[in-house]
XYZ file of C-alpha atoms in Angstrom:
374
model
C -30.831 -8.383 -9.052
C -28.652 -11.538 -9.039
C -25.009 -10.457 -8.800
C -23.638 -13.836 -9.901
C -23.017 -14.810 -13.515
C -25.345 -17.450 -14.861
C -24.026 -20.756 -16.141
C -24.522 -19.591 -19.741
C -22.675 -16.336 -19.081
C -19.748 -18.169 -17.483
C -19.591 -20.502 -20.467
C -19.586 -17.519 -22.835
C -16.611 -16.027 -21.010
C -14.673 -19.295 -21.007
C -15.395 -19.964 -24.685
C -14.382 -16.427 -25.641
C -11.082 -16.724 -23.792
C -10.304 -20.089 -25.369
C -11.135 -18.861 -28.849
C -8.984 -15.741 -28.629
C -6.082 -17.590 -27.049
C -6.122 -20.156 -29.822
C -6.948 -18.023 -32.871
C -5.618 -14.577 -31.903
C -2.476 -15.122 -29.787
C -0.112 -12.249 -29.044
C 2.105 -13.222 -31.974
C -0.802 -12.668 -34.357
C -1.634 -9.373 -32.664
C 1.944 -8.189 -33.178
C 1.847 -9.215 -36.835
C -1.075 -6.828 -37.388
C 0.298 -3.823 -35.493
C 1.593 -2.034 -38.579
C -1.226 -3.127 -40.889
C -3.371 -0.332 -42.278
C -6.532 -2.269 -41.453
C -8.944 -2.062 -38.544
C -9.562 -5.781 -38.322
C -7.959 -9.181 -38.699
C -10.425 -10.560 -41.295
C -9.983 -14.217 -40.334
C -10.622 -13.553 -36.635
C -13.543 -11.228 -37.392
C -15.098 -13.873 -39.635
C -14.832 -16.407 -36.823
C -16.338 -13.953 -34.324
C -19.197 -13.317 -36.738
C -19.792 -17.029 -37.276
C -20.106 -17.409 -33.503
C -22.673 -14.602 -33.374
C -20.675 -12.091 -31.349
C -21.714 -8.983 -33.345
C -25.365 -9.861 -32.748
C -25.185 -10.770 -29.069
C -27.385 -7.853 -28.000
C -29.493 -7.591 -31.172
C -33.092 -8.882 -30.949
C -33.721 -12.368 -32.283
C -36.096 -11.102 -34.982
C -33.075 -9.580 -36.740
C -30.892 -12.664 -36.335
C -29.284 -11.698 -33.030
C -29.137 -13.498 -29.698
C -31.211 -10.993 -27.736
C -28.707 -10.728 -24.883
C -27.643 -7.631 -22.966
C -24.809 -5.484 -21.688
C -23.509 -8.215 -19.383
C -22.853 -10.614 -22.261
C -21.241 -7.854 -24.332
C -19.019 -6.935 -21.376
C -17.894 -10.535 -20.868
C -16.732 -10.783 -24.488
C -15.187 -7.293 -24.397
C -13.170 -8.291 -21.325
C -11.670 -11.265 -23.117
C -10.923 -9.151 -26.179
C -9.075 -6.709 -23.936
C -7.121 -9.509 -22.290
C -6.012 -10.762 -25.714
C -5.367 -7.218 -27.043
C -7.840 -8.087 -29.765
C -8.403 -5.701 -32.634
C -11.578 -5.271 -34.586
C -14.944 -3.545 -34.402
C -16.759 -5.729 -31.866
C -17.397 -2.961 -29.332
C -18.276 -0.106 -31.757
C -20.485 -2.387 -33.859
C -22.245 -3.632 -30.720
C -22.876 -0.049 -29.579
C -24.433 0.941 -32.900
C -26.468 -2.277 -32.933
C -27.851 -1.459 -29.489
C -28.840 2.031 -30.610
C -30.510 0.849 -33.811
C -32.401 -1.949 -32.083
C -33.740 0.450 -29.459
C -34.434 3.643 -31.417
C -34.048 2.989 -35.146
C -37.106 3.293 -37.438
C -38.464 -0.172 -38.377
C -37.334 0.011 -42.016
C -33.842 1.099 -40.995
C -33.573 -1.727 -38.452
C -34.641 -4.289 -41.042
C -32.145 -2.907 -43.560
C -29.063 -2.617 -41.348
C -29.246 -4.961 -38.359
C -29.101 -8.341 -40.182
C -25.893 -7.285 -41.957
C -24.341 -6.115 -38.677
C -25.259 -9.417 -37.042
C -23.720 -11.387 -39.912
C -20.516 -9.346 -39.704
C -20.726 -8.379 -43.379
C -21.241 -4.738 -42.358
C -19.384 -2.917 -39.610
C -20.375 0.231 -37.765
C -18.978 2.701 -35.258
C -20.114 5.674 -33.174
C -18.806 9.143 -34.054
C -19.408 11.033 -30.809
C -16.350 12.787 -29.361
C -15.045 16.090 -30.737
C -11.543 17.612 -30.637
C -10.529 19.200 -27.316
C -14.016 18.815 -25.880
C -15.215 16.552 -23.046
C -16.729 13.149 -23.875
C -20.150 14.329 -22.696
C -23.363 15.647 -24.248
C -22.105 19.168 -23.504
C -19.104 18.400 -25.709
C -21.180 17.908 -28.862
C -20.755 20.806 -31.309
C -21.465 19.183 -34.684
C -24.743 20.340 -36.181
C -27.663 18.791 -38.078
C -29.728 21.233 -40.106
C -33.100 20.283 -41.608
C -33.201 20.761 -45.372
C -36.263 19.427 -47.147
C -36.406 15.649 -46.910
C -32.942 15.403 -45.358
C -30.652 16.671 -42.612
C -27.323 18.321 -43.411
C -24.503 17.411 -41.031
C -21.393 19.498 -40.372
C -18.626 19.029 -37.825
C -15.514 17.135 -36.808
C -15.398 13.921 -34.769
C -12.303 12.463 -33.165
C -11.210 9.120 -31.704
C -13.786 7.270 -33.815
C -12.807 3.645 -33.360
C -12.374 1.515 -36.496
C -13.963 4.131 -38.755
C -11.681 3.196 -41.641
C -13.430 -0.113 -42.275
C -16.921 0.773 -41.050
C -19.738 1.025 -43.553
C -22.063 2.838 -41.139
C -21.372 5.790 -38.852
C -23.684 6.679 -35.990
C -23.173 10.438 -35.765
C -24.336 12.464 -32.770
C -24.973 16.116 -33.620
C -27.051 19.070 -32.429
C -30.433 19.462 -34.086
C -31.895 22.826 -33.027
C -29.451 22.808 -30.126
C -30.498 19.335 -28.863
C -28.304 16.195 -29.275
C -29.673 13.743 -31.845
C -28.239 10.717 -33.661
C -28.138 9.860 -37.345
C -27.014 6.757 -39.213
C -24.711 7.843 -42.029
C -23.129 5.818 -44.819
C -19.346 5.924 -44.577
C -19.035 6.672 -48.322
C -21.572 9.530 -48.357
C -20.357 12.699 -50.115
C -18.780 15.180 -47.709
C -17.260 12.615 -45.314
C -13.488 12.525 -44.862
C -11.866 9.881 -42.665
C -8.259 10.205 -41.508
C -6.395 7.671 -39.371
C -4.973 9.156 -36.171
C -1.674 8.336 -34.511
C -2.498 7.230 -30.982
C -0.747 5.712 -27.984
C -2.470 2.335 -28.388
C -1.215 0.482 -31.486
C -3.534 -2.502 -30.993
C -6.608 -0.542 -32.137
C -7.257 2.088 -34.778
C -8.899 5.458 -34.257
C -9.876 8.039 -36.841
C -10.886 11.635 -37.292
C -14.144 12.013 -39.223
C -14.976 15.319 -40.908
C -18.509 16.032 -42.056
C -18.963 18.875 -44.542
C -22.520 19.285 -45.781
C -23.320 15.578 -45.482
C -26.941 14.939 -46.459
C -28.757 12.266 -44.452
C -32.340 11.198 -45.281
C -34.833 11.989 -42.535
C -35.660 8.318 -42.069
C -32.086 7.750 -40.899
C -32.562 9.860 -37.810
C -32.914 7.673 -34.707
C -35.852 8.263 -32.393
C -33.745 9.192 -29.392
C -33.021 12.315 -27.385
C -30.414 13.369 -24.818
C -31.567 10.879 -22.159
C -31.313 7.905 -24.529
C -27.957 9.043 -25.935
C -26.630 9.400 -22.394
C -27.757 5.870 -21.622
C -25.920 4.624 -24.715
C -22.857 6.554 -23.599
C -23.061 4.844 -20.191
C -23.265 1.422 -21.843
C -20.341 2.225 -24.135
C -18.245 3.304 -21.165
C -19.061 -0.006 -19.455
C -17.780 -1.945 -22.467
C -14.637 0.171 -22.299
C -14.385 -0.749 -18.603
C -14.663 -4.417 -19.537
C -11.877 -4.086 -22.102
C -9.686 -2.360 -19.516
C -10.522 -5.066 -16.988
C -9.173 -7.772 -19.301
C -6.019 -5.734 -19.918
C -5.505 -5.181 -16.183
C -5.988 -8.864 -15.398
C -3.394 -9.857 -17.972
C -0.918 -7.268 -16.668
C -1.210 -8.786 -13.212
C -0.489 -12.246 -14.658
C 2.539 -10.971 -16.583
C 3.850 -9.210 -13.489
C 3.474 -12.217 -11.220
C 5.253 -14.381 -13.813
C 8.084 -11.854 -13.991
C 8.521 -11.576 -10.229
C 8.794 -15.354 -9.978
C 11.461 -15.530 -12.685
C 13.509 -12.376 -11.923
C 16.236 -13.138 -9.393
C 18.098 -10.609 -7.269
C 20.388 -11.305 -4.320
C 19.882 -14.996 -4.921
C 16.094 -14.888 -4.558
C 13.127 -14.265 -6.888
C 12.010 -10.675 -6.391
C 8.513 -11.986 -5.744
C 9.800 -13.265 -2.404
C 10.342 -9.715 -1.140
C 7.529 -8.361 1.000
C 7.265 -5.019 -0.787
C 6.836 -6.772 -4.141
C 4.212 -9.094 -2.684
C 2.283 -6.084 -1.389
C 2.428 -4.373 -4.789
C 1.133 -7.477 -6.571
C -1.635 -7.885 -3.987
C -2.684 -4.262 -4.483
C -2.851 -4.796 -8.241
C -4.968 -7.928 -7.815
C -7.287 -6.053 -5.446
C -7.804 -3.309 -8.030
C -8.695 -5.922 -10.650
C -11.201 -7.697 -8.400
C -12.844 -4.431 -7.340
C -12.981 -3.242 -10.963
C -14.636 -6.494 -12.018
C -17.243 -6.193 -9.266
C -18.026 -2.576 -10.188
C -18.228 -3.320 -13.923
C -20.377 -6.434 -13.602
C -22.713 -4.728 -11.142
C -23.144 -1.723 -13.445
C -23.749 -3.955 -16.479
C -26.390 -5.933 -14.599
C -28.012 -2.698 -13.419
C -28.116 -1.478 -17.039
C -29.807 -4.676 -18.214
C -32.285 -4.534 -15.328
C -33.033 -0.825 -16.008
C -32.395 -0.305 -12.304
C -33.040 3.111 -10.772
C -29.347 3.455 -9.930
C -28.054 2.237 -13.321
C -26.596 5.632 -14.277
C -24.892 6.038 -10.914
C -23.489 2.507 -11.103
C -22.126 3.172 -14.591
C -20.442 6.394 -13.468
C -18.971 4.728 -10.389
C -17.581 1.838 -12.431
C -16.198 4.110 -15.154
C -14.455 6.444 -12.726
C -12.995 3.583 -10.666
C -11.791 1.539 -13.623
C -10.353 4.595 -15.398
C -8.193 5.351 -12.379
C -7.502 1.687 -11.615
C -6.266 0.900 -15.124
C -3.640 3.599 -14.864
C -2.626 2.445 -11.386
C -2.217 -1.201 -12.405
C -0.274 -0.207 -15.516
C 2.096 1.953 -13.486
C 2.760 -0.705 -10.872
C 3.263 -3.403 -13.496
C 5.844 -1.275 -15.281
C 7.592 -0.442 -12.023
C 7.927 -4.118 -11.071
C 9.153 -5.080 -14.541
C 11.690 -2.302 -14.702
C 12.996 -1.011 -18.017
C 12.314 -4.269 -19.852
C 8.594 -3.633 -19.482
C 8.677 -0.843 -22.042
C 10.901 -2.445 -24.630
C 9.303 -3.357 -27.936
C 10.192 -7.033 -27.481
C 8.220 -7.368 -24.236
C 4.430 -7.661 -24.384
C 3.762 -5.562 -21.289
C 4.099 -2.231 -23.067
C 1.261 -3.148 -25.440
C -1.041 -3.821 -22.493
C 0.141 -0.640 -20.779
C -0.620 1.451 -23.862
C -4.087 -0.070 -24.213
C -4.818 0.464 -20.521
C -3.848 4.134 -20.809
C -6.095 4.543 -23.852
C -8.985 2.805 -22.070
C -8.583 5.174 -19.118
C -9.744 8.125 -21.267
C -11.999 6.479 -23.853
C -15.641 7.595 -23.371
C -14.484 9.991 -20.686
C -11.733 9.867 -18.082
C -12.192 9.400 -14.340
C -12.765 13.117 -13.733
C -15.619 13.278 -16.261
C -17.456 10.385 -14.641
C -16.828 11.632 -11.099
C -18.310 15.011 -11.993
C -21.414 13.353 -13.413
C -21.687 11.014 -10.427
C -21.600 14.010 -8.081
C -24.369 15.640 -10.106
C -26.468 12.472 -9.935
C -25.975 12.218 -6.181
C -26.758 15.890 -5.529
C -30.051 16.236 -3.642
C -32.908 17.709 -5.631
C -33.959 21.046 -4.079
C -37.384 20.951 -2.457
C -40.002 22.898 -4.372
C -41.180 26.075 -2.776
């Protein structure tokens, strides 16, 4: 497995950064903070025109046929720019449909997702339960030519503007996934107040929601877990961009802030703190890129690599955020300064799709030796 980015992948990262810096600067992000919308329509239209929603969708449905690495590179730049919009959740649903959706369902839904005219998100997590397969309590009951879904989902990203919901629920006690129309009878969507104001999250209630049998994806617990690993890697990529930008903001501040006649960046303790932050960013990037490449290569250690990256980045994002705030002082958490927006997003990323403890527990289980048969 080649650990270096290809020339095309490096160009994708550079083009994504340039686009977001020019079309979605921090001033535009701030202007949308209080808007009751999940997406900046002009920026989303531009992303769609460039093919971002279809990066990992097969070419036969209008996509680019790329993989997790390319999605992670774009997600990192979106995190750096504090971008809003459904790129990550739509990409996750697109991956699931392309891999396990019935042919007719793929043909119906994927082209619209690629074009950006439809948006989708994954309703997985449930209130006060871990972000794991064991935390799924919603149910899917067979009823004639349909399934009936009941349950409550939380922290569903950009559900307010999504037309499609990928709902994970228990069918006969086993996790399964269903593609549900957002406007189906029995669905209630409520926006949640969260720490991160740069993105929107919703609670989704399902009360007797009927879903045709052909909208059940052909995937079981192993496939859903793999999708969960890939989603956590995209969250890692978002956090990586946020962390990188926090380091830049902090270094700029320490060069400009003067105490005792010298920039505080000249003091050894401050230099050490900045170096530690930069080290965390570089290590997080290595772990995330390696795990994304392992996922695309279907490597034997792909699950372990995903868990290792998720646990390290979850902890690292919180560490970088804390050090950045400490070096900025009180100004770092004032509304006028941009750092607090990055700090809030980093804290949200540290728990999205499972916090460090969740991924460490799973990594330990994956590393546990298999008992020899008698």
